[in-house]
Amino acid sequence: MQQALAAQLAPAELRDLQNLLMVPRPAAVHPRFAGLELTALADDNLRRAWMLVQRTAAAELRLAALAHTLHVSPRTLARRVRAQTGLAAAQGMRHIKLRQVADALCETRQPLKRIAEDLGFASEASLIRAFRQVTGMTPMAYRIAHA
């Protein structure tokens, strides 16, 4: 059943469904990604924003475009993100994309180059740089520690 759901849902949506249903899952993720689950967000607009971020290529993420899609001002969206997560909006969007990287590292054996392409990073190097900046670990070290 999990494989059927995995084929139909984005990895982050599957993770949130697993959390909701309390299905056993892999080891805990890096603390920097705590609180980014859709189920942890009280604001419906913020949940929609998170789903849009998960579906948008990392290199194409823009706060103004996201706010426009949600019919709110960028300032309003930024305030909501900070109120719910404690993060600046750009930080929150980056952490969501990097959480997707972390999930892919733990749940698949895909090479990092493929993960970078699938999630829309400009390059493998930019993914590595961003991941190390947030977690303090290289993606491969993270895979070894959390897979």
Coordinates of N, CA and C in Angstrom, one line a residue:
M1 N 0.8 -1.2 0.0 CA 0.0 0.0 0.0 C 0.9 1.3 0.0
Q2 N 2.0 1.2 0.8 CA 2.8 2.4 0.8 C 3.4 2.7 -0.6
Q3 N 3.7 1.7 -1.3 CA 4.3 1.9 -2.7 C 3.2 2.5 -3.6
A4 N 2.0 2.1 -3.5 CA 0.9 2.7 -4.3 C 0.7 4.2 -3.9
L5 N 0.8 4.5 -2.6 CA 0.7 5.9 -2.2 C 1.9 6.7 -2.7
A6 N 3.1 6.1 -2.6 CA 4.3 6.8 -3.0 C 4.2 7.1 -4.5
A7 N 3.6 6.3 -5.3 CA 3.5 6.6 -6.7 C 2.5 7.7 -7.0
Q8 N 1.6 8.0 -6.1 CA 0.5 9.0 -6.3 C 0.8 10.3 -5.6
L9 N 1.7 10.3 -4.6 CA 1.9 11.5 -3.7 C 3.3 12.0 -3.8
A10 N 3.5 13.3 -3.6 CA 4.8 13.8 -3.5 C 5.5 13.3 -2.2
P11 N 6.8 13.1 -2.1 CA 7.4 12.6 -0.9 C 7.0 13.3 0.4
A12 N 6.9 14.6 0.3 CA 6.5 15.4 1.5 C 5.1 15.1 1.9
E13 N 4.2 14.9 0.9 CA 2.8 14.6 1.2 C 2.7 13.2 1.8
L14 N 3.5 12.2 1.3 CA 3.5 10.9 1.8 C 4.0 10.9 3.2
R15 N 5.0 11.6 3.5 CA 5.6 11.7 4.9 C 4.5 12.3 5.8
D16 N 3.8 13.3 5.4 CA 2.8 13.9 6.3 C 1.7 12.9 6.5
L17 N 1.3 12.2 5.5 CA 0.2 11.2 5.6 C 0.7 10.1 6.6
Q18 N 2.0 9.7 6.5 CA 2.5 8.7 7.4 C 2.5 9.2 8.8
N19 N 2.9 10.4 9.0 CA 2.9 11.0 10.3 C 1.5 11.0 10.9
L20 N 0.5 11.3 10.1 CA -0.9 11.4 10.5 C -1.4 10.0 10.9
L21 N -1.0 9.0 10.1 CA -1.5 7.6 10.3 C -0.5 6.8 11.3
M22 N 0.5 7.5 11.7 CA 1.5 6.9 12.6 C 2.1 5.6 12.1
V23 N 2.4 5.6 10.8 CA 3.1 4.5 10.1 C 4.6 4.6 10.5
P24 N 5.3 3.5 10.9 CA 6.7 3.6 11.2 C 7.5 4.2 10.0
R25 N 8.4 5.0 10.4 CA 9.2 5.7 9.3 C 10.7 5.7 9.7
P26 N 11.6 6.1 8.8 CA 13.0 6.1 9.1 C 13.4 7.0 10.2
A27 N 14.7 6.9 10.6 CA 15.2 7.7 11.7 C 14.8 9.2 11.6
A28 N 14.9 9.8 12.7 CA 14.5 11.2 12.8 C 15.4 12.1 11.8
V29 N 14.8 13.2 11.4 CA 15.5 14.1 10.5 C 16.3 15.1 11.3
H30 N 17.0 15.9 10.6 CA 17.8 16.9 11.2 C 16.9 17.9 11.9
P31 N 17.3 18.4 13.1 CA 16.4 19.4 13.9 C 16.1 20.6 13.1
R32 N 16.9 21.0 12.1 CA 16.5 22.2 11.4 C 15.3 22.1 10.6
F33 N 14.9 20.8 10.3 CA 13.7 20.6 9.5 C 12.4 20.3 10.4
A34 N 12.6 20.4 11.7 CA 11.5 20.2 12.6 C 10.4 21.3 12.4
G35 N 9.2 20.9 12.5 CA 8.1 21.9 12.4 C 7.7 22.3 11.0
L36 N 8.3 21.7 10.0 CA 8.0 22.0 8.6 C 6.9 21.1 8.0
E37 N 6.4 20.1 8.8 CA 5.4 19.2 8.3 C 4.1 20.0 8.1
L38 N 3.4 19.6 7.0 CA 2.1 20.2 6.8 C 1.2 20.1 7.9
T39 N 1.2 19.0 8.6 CA 0.3 18.7 9.7 C 0.6 19.6 10.9
A40 N 1.8 20.2 11.0 CA 2.2 21.0 12.1 C 1.7 22.5 11.9
L41 N 1.2 22.8 10.7 CA 0.8 24.2 10.4 C -0.7 24.4 10.6
A42 N -1.0 25.4 11.4 CA -2.4 25.7 11.7 C -3.1 26.5 10.6
D43 N -2.3 27.3 9.9 CA -2.8 28.2 8.8 C -3.0 27.5 7.5
D44 N -4.3 27.5 7.0 CA -4.6 26.8 5.7 C -3.8 27.4 4.6
N45 N -3.7 28.7 4.6 CA -2.9 29.4 3.5 C -1.5 29.0 3.5
L46 N -0.9 28.8 4.7 CA 0.4 28.4 4.8 C 0.6 26.9 4.4
R47 N -0.3 26.1 4.7 CA -0.3 24.7 4.1 C -0.3 24.7 2.6
R48 N -1.1 25.5 2.0 CA -1.2 25.6 0.6 C 0.2 26.2 0.0
A49 N 0.7 27.1 0.7 CA 2.0 27.7 0.3 C 3.1 26.6 0.4
W50 N 3.1 25.8 1.4 CA 4.1 24.7 1.6 C 4.0 23.7 0.4
M51 N 2.7 23.3 0.1 CA 2.5 22.4 -1.0 C 3.0 23.0 -2.3
L52 N 2.8 24.3 -2.5 CA 3.3 24.9 -3.7 C 4.8 24.9 -3.8
V53 N 5.4 25.2 -2.6 CA 6.9 25.2 -2.6 C 7.4 23.8 -2.9
Q54 N 6.8 22.8 -2.4 CA 7.2 21.4 -2.6 C 7.1 21.1 -4.1
R55 N 6.2 21.7 -4.8 CA 6.0 21.4 -6.2 C 6.8 22.3 -7.2
T56 N 7.4 23.3 -6.6 CA 8.1 24.3 -7.4 C 9.6 24.0 -7.4
A57 N 10.3 24.2 -8.6 CA 11.7 24.0 -8.7 C 12.4 25.0 -7.7
A58 N 13.4 24.5 -7.1 CA 14.1 25.3 -6.1 C 14.6 26.6 -6.7
A59 N 15.2 26.5 -7.9 CA 15.7 27.7 -8.6 C 14.6 28.7 -9.0
E60 N 13.4 28.3 -9.0 CA 12.3 29.2 -9.4 C 11.5 29.8 -8.2
L61 N 11.8 29.4 -7.0 CA 11.1 29.9 -5.9 C 11.2 31.4 -5.7
R62 N 10.1 32.1 -5.6 CA 10.0 33.5 -5.4 C 8.9 33.8 -4.4
L63 N 9.1 34.6 -3.4 CA 8.1 34.9 -2.4 C 7.0 35.7 -3.1
A64 N 7.3 36.6 -3.9 CA 6.2 37.4 -4.6 C 5.3 36.6 -5.4
A65 N 5.9 35.6 -6.2 CA 5.0 34.8 -7.0 C 4.2 33.8 -6.1
L66 N 4.7 33.3 -5.1 CA 4.0 32.5 -4.2 C 2.8 33.2 -3.5
A67 N 3.1 34.5 -3.1 CA 2.1 35.3 -2.4 C 1.0 35.6 -3.4
H68 N 1.4 35.9 -4.7 CA 0.4 36.2 -5.7 C -0.5 35.0 -5.9
T69 N 0.0 33.9 -6.0 CA -0.8 32.6 -6.2 C -1.8 32.4 -5.1
L70 N -1.4 32.8 -3.9 CA -2.2 32.6 -2.7 C -3.1 33.8 -2.4
H71 N -3.0 34.9 -3.3 CA -3.9 36.1 -3.2 C -3.6 36.8 -1.9
V72 N -2.4 36.9 -1.5 CA -2.0 37.7 -0.3 C -0.8 38.5 -0.7
S73 N -0.4 39.5 0.1 CA 0.8 40.3 -0.2 C 2.0 39.5 0.3
P74 N 3.1 39.8 -0.3 CA 4.4 39.1 0.2 C 4.6 39.4 1.6
R75 N 4.3 40.6 2.1 CA 4.5 40.9 3.5 C 3.6 40.1 4.4
T76 N 2.4 39.9 4.0 CA 1.4 39.1 4.8 C 1.9 37.7 4.9
L77 N 2.3 37.1 3.7 CA 2.8 35.8 3.7 C 4.1 35.6 4.6
A78 N 5.0 36.6 4.5 CA 6.2 36.5 5.3 C 5.9 36.6 6.8
R79 N 4.9 37.4 7.2 CA 4.5 37.4 8.6 C 3.9 36.1 9.1
R80 N 3.1 35.5 8.2 CA 2.5 34.2 8.6 C 3.5 33.1 8.7
V81 N 4.5 33.1 7.8 CA 5.6 32.1 7.9 C 6.3 32.3 9.2
R82 N 6.7 33.5 9.5 CA 7.5 33.7 10.7 C 6.7 33.4 11.9
A83 N 5.4 33.7 12.0 CA 4.6 33.4 13.1 C 4.4 31.9 13.3
Q84 N 4.3 31.1 12.3 CA 4.1 29.7 12.4 C 5.4 28.9 12.6
T85 N 6.5 29.4 12.0 CA 7.7 28.6 12.0 C 8.9 29.2 12.7
G86 N 8.9 30.5 12.9 CA 10.0 31.2 13.4 C 11.1 31.5 12.4
L87 N 10.8 31.2 11.1 CA 11.8 31.4 10.1 C 11.3 32.6 9.2
A88 N 12.3 33.2 8.6 CA 12.0 34.2 7.5 C 11.4 33.4 6.3
A89 N 10.6 34.0 5.5 CA 9.9 33.3 4.4 C 10.9 32.6 3.5
A90 N 11.9 33.3 3.1 CA 12.9 32.7 2.2 C 13.6 31.5 2.8
Q91 N 13.9 31.6 4.1 CA 14.5 30.5 4.9 C 13.5 29.4 4.9
G92 N 12.3 29.6 5.2 CA 11.3 28.6 5.2 C 11.2 27.8 3.9
M93 N 11.1 28.6 2.8 CA 11.0 27.9 1.5 C 12.3 27.1 1.2
R94 N 13.5 27.6 1.6 CA 14.7 26.9 1.4 C 14.7 25.6 2.2
H95 N 14.3 25.7 3.5 CA 14.2 24.5 4.4 C 13.3 23.5 3.8
I96 N 12.2 23.9 3.3 CA 11.2 22.9 2.7 C 11.9 22.1 1.6
K97 N 12.6 22.9 0.7 CA 13.2 22.2 -0.5 C 14.4 21.3 0.1
L98 N 15.1 21.7 1.1 CA 16.2 20.9 1.6 C 15.6 19.7 2.4
R99 N 14.4 19.9 3.0 CA 13.8 18.7 3.6 C 13.5 17.7 2.6
Q100 N 13.0 18.1 1.4 CA 12.8 17.2 0.3 C 14.1 16.5 -0.1
V101 N 15.2 17.2 -0.1 CA 16.5 16.6 -0.4 C 16.8 15.5 0.7
A102 N 16.6 15.9 1.9 CA 16.9 15.0 3.0 C 16.0 13.7 2.9
D103 N 14.7 13.9 2.6 CA 13.9 12.7 2.4 C 14.4 11.8 1.2
A104 N 14.7 12.5 0.1 CA 15.2 11.7 -1.0 C 16.5 11.0 -0.7
L105 N 17.4 11.6 0.1 CA 18.6 10.9 0.5 C 18.3 9.7 1.3
C106 N 17.3 9.8 2.2 CA 17.0 8.7 3.1 C 16.2 7.6 2.5
E107 N 15.3 8.0 1.6 CA 14.3 7.1 1.0 C 14.7 6.5 -0.3
T108 N 15.7 7.0 -1.0 CA 16.1 6.5 -2.3 C 17.6 6.3 -2.3
R109 N 18.1 5.7 -3.4 CA 19.5 5.6 -3.6 C 19.9 6.4 -4.8
Q110 N 19.1 7.4 -5.2 CA 19.4 8.2 -6.3 C 20.6 9.0 -6.1
P111 N 21.4 9.2 -7.2 CA 22.6 10.0 -7.1 C 22.2 11.5 -6.8
L112 N 23.1 12.2 -6.1 CA 22.8 13.6 -5.8 C 22.5 14.4 -7.0
K113 N 23.2 14.2 -8.1 CA 22.9 15.0 -9.3 C 21.4 14.8 -9.7
R114 N 20.9 13.6 -9.6 CA 19.5 13.4 -10.0 C 18.6 14.0 -9.0
I115 N 18.9 14.0 -7.7 CA 18.0 14.7 -6.7 C 18.0 16.2 -7.0
A116 N 19.2 16.7 -7.3 CA 19.2 18.2 -7.6 C 18.4 18.5 -8.8
E117 N 18.5 17.7 -9.9 CA 17.7 17.9 -11.1 C 16.2 17.8 -10.8
D118 N 15.8 16.7 -10.1 CA 14.4 16.5 -9.8 C 13.7 17.6 -8.9
L119 N 14.5 18.2 -8.0 CA 14.0 19.2 -7.2 C 14.2 20.6 -7.7
G120 N 14.8 20.7 -8.8 CA 15.0 22.0 -9.5 C 16.1 22.9 -9.0
F121 N 17.1 22.3 -8.4 CA 18.3 23.1 -8.0 C 19.1 23.5 -9.3
A122 N 19.7 24.7 -9.2 CA 20.5 25.1 -10.4 C 21.6 24.2 -10.7
S123 N 22.2 23.6 -9.7 CA 23.3 22.6 -9.9 C 23.4 21.7 -8.7
E124 N 24.2 20.7 -8.9 CA 24.5 19.8 -7.7 C 25.3 20.6 -6.7
A125 N 26.2 21.4 -7.2 CA 27.1 22.2 -6.3 C 26.2 23.2 -5.4
S126 N 25.2 23.8 -6.0 CA 24.3 24.7 -5.2 C 23.5 23.9 -4.2
L127 N 23.1 22.7 -4.5 CA 22.4 21.9 -3.6 C 23.3 21.6 -2.4
I128 N 24.5 21.1 -2.7 CA 25.5 20.7 -1.6 C 25.8 21.9 -0.7
R129 N 26.0 23.1 -1.3 CA 26.3 24.3 -0.6 C 25.1 24.7 0.4
A130 N 23.9 24.7 -0.2 CA 22.7 25.0 0.6 C 22.5 24.0 1.7
F131 N 22.6 22.7 1.4 CA 22.4 21.7 2.4 C 23.4 21.8 3.5
R132 N 24.7 22.0 3.2 CA 25.7 22.1 4.2 C 25.5 23.3 5.1
Q133 N 25.0 24.4 4.5 CA 24.8 25.6 5.2 C 23.7 25.4 6.3
V134 N 22.7 24.7 5.9 CA 21.5 24.5 6.8 C 21.8 23.4 7.9
T135 N 22.4 22.3 7.4 CA 22.5 21.1 8.3 C 23.9 21.0 9.0
G136 N 24.9 21.6 8.4 CA 26.2 21.4 8.8 C 26.8 20.1 8.3
M137 N 26.1 19.4 7.4 CA 26.6 18.1 6.9 C 26.5 18.2 5.4
T138 N 27.4 17.4 4.8 CA 27.2 17.2 3.3 C 26.0 16.3 3.1
P139 N 25.4 16.3 1.9 CA 24.3 15.4 1.7 C 24.7 13.9 1.8
M140 N 25.9 13.5 1.4 CA 26.3 12.1 1.6 C 26.5 11.7 3.0
A141 N 27.0 12.6 3.8 CA 27.2 12.4 5.3 C 25.8 12.2 5.9
Y142 N 24.9 13.1 5.5 CA 23.5 13.0 6.0 C 22.9 11.6 5.6
R143 N 23.1 11.2 4.3 CA 22.5 9.9 3.9 C 23.1 8.8 4.8
I144 N 24.3 8.8 5.0 CA 24.9 7.7 5.8 C 24.4 7.8 7.3
A145 N 24.2 8.9 7.8 CA 23.8 9.1 9.2 C 22.3 8.8 9.4
H146 N 21.5 9.1 8.4 CA 20.0 9.0 8.6 C 19.3 7.9 7.7
A147 N 20.0 7.3 6.8 CA 19.3 6.3 6.0 C 19.1 5.0 6.7

